[in-house]
XYZ file of C-alpha atoms in Angstrom:
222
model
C 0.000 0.000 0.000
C 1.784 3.569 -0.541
C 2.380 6.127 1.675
C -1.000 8.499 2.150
C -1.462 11.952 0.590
C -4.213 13.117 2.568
C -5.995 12.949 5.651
C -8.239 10.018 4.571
C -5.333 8.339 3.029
C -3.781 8.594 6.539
C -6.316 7.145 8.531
C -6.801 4.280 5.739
C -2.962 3.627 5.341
C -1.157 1.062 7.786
C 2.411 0.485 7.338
C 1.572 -3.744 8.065
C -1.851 -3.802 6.721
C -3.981 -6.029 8.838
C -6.393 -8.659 7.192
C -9.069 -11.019 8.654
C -7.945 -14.376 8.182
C -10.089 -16.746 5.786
C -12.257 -17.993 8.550
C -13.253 -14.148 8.989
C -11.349 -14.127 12.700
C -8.688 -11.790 13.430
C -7.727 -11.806 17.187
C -6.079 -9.055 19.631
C -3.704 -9.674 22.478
C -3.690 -6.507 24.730
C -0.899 -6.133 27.387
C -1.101 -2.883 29.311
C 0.910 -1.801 32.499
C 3.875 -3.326 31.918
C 5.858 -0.374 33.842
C 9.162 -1.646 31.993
C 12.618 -0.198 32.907
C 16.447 -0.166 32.559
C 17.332 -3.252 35.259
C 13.732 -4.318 36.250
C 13.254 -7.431 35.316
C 13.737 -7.332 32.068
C 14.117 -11.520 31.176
C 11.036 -11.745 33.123
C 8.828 -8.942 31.024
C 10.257 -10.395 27.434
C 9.246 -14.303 29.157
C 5.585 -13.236 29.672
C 5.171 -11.421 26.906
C 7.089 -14.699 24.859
C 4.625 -16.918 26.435
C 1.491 -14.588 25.878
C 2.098 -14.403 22.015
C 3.159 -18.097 21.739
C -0.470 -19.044 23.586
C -2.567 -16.605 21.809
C -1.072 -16.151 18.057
C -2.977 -12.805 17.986
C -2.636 -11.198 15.048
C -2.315 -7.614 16.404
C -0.604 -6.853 19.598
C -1.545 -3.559 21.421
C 0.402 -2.482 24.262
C -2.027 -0.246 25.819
C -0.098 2.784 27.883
C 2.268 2.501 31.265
C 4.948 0.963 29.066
C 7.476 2.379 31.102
C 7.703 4.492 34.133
C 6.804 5.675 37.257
C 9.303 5.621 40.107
C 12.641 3.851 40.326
C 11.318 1.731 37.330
C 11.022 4.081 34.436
C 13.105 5.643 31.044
C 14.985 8.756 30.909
C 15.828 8.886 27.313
C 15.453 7.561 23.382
C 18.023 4.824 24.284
C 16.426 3.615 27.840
C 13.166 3.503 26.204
C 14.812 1.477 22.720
C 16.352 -1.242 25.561
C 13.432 -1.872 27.323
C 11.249 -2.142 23.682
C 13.523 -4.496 22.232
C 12.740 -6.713 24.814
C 9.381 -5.845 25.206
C 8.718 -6.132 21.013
C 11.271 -8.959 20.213
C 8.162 -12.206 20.168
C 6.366 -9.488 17.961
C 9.311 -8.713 15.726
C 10.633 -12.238 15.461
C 7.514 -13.330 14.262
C 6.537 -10.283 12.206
C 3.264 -9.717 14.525
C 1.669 -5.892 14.204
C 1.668 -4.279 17.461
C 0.546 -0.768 18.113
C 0.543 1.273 21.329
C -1.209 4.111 23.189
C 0.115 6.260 26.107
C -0.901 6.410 29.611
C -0.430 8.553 32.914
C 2.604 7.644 33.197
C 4.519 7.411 29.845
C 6.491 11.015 30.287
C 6.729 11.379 33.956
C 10.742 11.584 33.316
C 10.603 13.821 31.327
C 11.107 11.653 27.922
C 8.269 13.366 26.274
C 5.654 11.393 24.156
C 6.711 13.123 20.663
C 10.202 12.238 21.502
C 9.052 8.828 22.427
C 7.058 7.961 19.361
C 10.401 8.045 17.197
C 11.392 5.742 19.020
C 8.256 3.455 18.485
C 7.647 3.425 14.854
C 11.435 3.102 14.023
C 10.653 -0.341 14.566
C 9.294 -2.495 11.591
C 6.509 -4.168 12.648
C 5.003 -1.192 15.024
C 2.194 0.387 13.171
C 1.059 2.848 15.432
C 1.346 6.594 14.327
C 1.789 9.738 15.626
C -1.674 11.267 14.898
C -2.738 14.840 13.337
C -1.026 17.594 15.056
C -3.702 19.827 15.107
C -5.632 17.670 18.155
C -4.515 17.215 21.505
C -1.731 14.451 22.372
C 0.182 11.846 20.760
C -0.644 8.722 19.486
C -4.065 9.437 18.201
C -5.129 6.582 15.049
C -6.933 4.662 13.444
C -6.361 0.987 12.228
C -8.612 -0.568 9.376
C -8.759 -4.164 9.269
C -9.575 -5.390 6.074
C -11.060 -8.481 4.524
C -8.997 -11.470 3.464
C -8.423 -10.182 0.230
C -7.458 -7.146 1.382
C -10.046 -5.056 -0.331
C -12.250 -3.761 1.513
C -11.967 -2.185 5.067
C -14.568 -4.417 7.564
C -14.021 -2.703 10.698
C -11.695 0.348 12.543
C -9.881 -0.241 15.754
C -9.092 3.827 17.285
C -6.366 4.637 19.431
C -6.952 7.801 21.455
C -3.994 9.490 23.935
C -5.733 9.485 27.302
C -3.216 11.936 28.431
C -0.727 12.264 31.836
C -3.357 13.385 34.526
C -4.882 16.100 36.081
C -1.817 18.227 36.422
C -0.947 17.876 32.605
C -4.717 19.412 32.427
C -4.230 22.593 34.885
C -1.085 23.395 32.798
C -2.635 23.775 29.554
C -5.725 25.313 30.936
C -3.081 28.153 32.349
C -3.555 26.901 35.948
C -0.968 26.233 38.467
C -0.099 21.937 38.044
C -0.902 21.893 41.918
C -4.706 23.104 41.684
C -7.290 20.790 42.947
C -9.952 19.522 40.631
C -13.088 18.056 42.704
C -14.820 14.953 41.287
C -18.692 14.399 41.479
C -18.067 12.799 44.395
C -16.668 15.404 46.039
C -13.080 14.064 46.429
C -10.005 15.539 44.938
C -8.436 14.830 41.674
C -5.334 16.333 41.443
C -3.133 13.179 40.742
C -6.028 11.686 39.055
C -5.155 10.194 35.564
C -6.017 11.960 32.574
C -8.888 11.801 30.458
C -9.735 12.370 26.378
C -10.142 15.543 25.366
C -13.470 17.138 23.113
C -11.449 17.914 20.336
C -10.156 14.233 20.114
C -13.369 12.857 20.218
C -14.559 14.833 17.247
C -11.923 13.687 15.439
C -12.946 10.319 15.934
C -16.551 11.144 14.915
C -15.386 13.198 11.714
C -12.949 10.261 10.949
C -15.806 7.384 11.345
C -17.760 9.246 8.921
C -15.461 9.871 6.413
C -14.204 6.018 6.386
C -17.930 5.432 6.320
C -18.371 7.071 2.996
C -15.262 5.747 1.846
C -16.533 2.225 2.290
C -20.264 2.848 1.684
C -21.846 2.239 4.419
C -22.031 2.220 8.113
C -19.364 -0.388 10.455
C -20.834 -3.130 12.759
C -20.153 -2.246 16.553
């Protein structure tokens, strides 16, 4: 498939396309909170996720936020973060698996920001995540067609939305202090809360599900 033009070729092109298989499956194996870093247990991460891969066969892998971080277990920079993914990604890469991945609350509490981080991600050859218009808030905000077996014609859209670092992230671009207190409905505080998605995020979602819509005739199943 070439490289996209536009914003519809964007959301359409994958750099691994991913297919239903002939018996119209196509399975998901989602590992989240791994909280992965330099000298924690690394044999014992890539050994799970080794024997997660090897039980499942997925056919897309999503690593969904926490990667790496907070604490004394975390990544400071590009190379930190490459270690710990190699291990992380190697059953994916060795067996030329898709993965993708979304941030969480605690992705870029080192400082290693999430646009700096993403580099890193889709330098490797089998990640297909992207880093998502720039126009919207966050990182790391996609969409991945599946298609038929044939590959031509998109059966249904898997989106990948930046939930963002927490509260605090939220005061600062609001222009508030990053120590104000936010109250929840019930009355409790939220500064250290995690984050949440943002309005203009979800109407990027909406305007993209519409477009793909007319792009495929009709509507997707849910």
């Amino acid at each position: 498939m070439r490289k996209p033009e536009n914003r519809l070729e964007d959301a359409i092109y994958t750099k691994c396309p991913l297919r239903f298989g002939q018996d119209g499956k196509f399975r998901i194996l989602m590992v989240s909170d791994i909280h992965g870093g330099v000298g924690y247990a690394e044999k014992e991460t890539v050994s799970s996720m080794q024997e997660l891969v090897d039980r499942n066969q997925p056919n897309l892998v999503i690593l969904g936020g926490d990667t790496a971080g907070p604490g004394r277990i975390h990544v400071e920079n590009e190379a930190q973060l490459q270690f710990v993914l190699d291990g992380i990604t190697s059953p994916m890469e060795k067996a030329g698996i898709p993965w993708a991945h979304v941030y969480g609350n605690h992705d870029n509490n080192f400082g290693l920001s999430n646009e700096r981080q993403q580099a890193v991600y889709e330098a490797y050859p089998h990640c297909i995540s992207k880093a998502g218009p720039e126009e919207i808030s966050g990182v790391g905000n996609y969409v991945l067609p599946v298609w038929d077996a044939s590959g031509k014609k998109i059966l249904w859209n898997l989106f990948c939305l930046d939930s963002h670092r927490g509260m605090t992230e939220f005061a600062g671009q609001c222009g508030f202090p990053e120590d104000t207190e936010f109250l929840d409905p019930e009355g409790g505080r939220a500064q250290y809360s995690p984050g949440m998605v943002y309005f203009d995020q979800i109407m990027w979602y909406w305007e993209t599900s519409k477009a793909l819509e007319k792009y495929v005739g009709g509507g997707f199943p849910l």
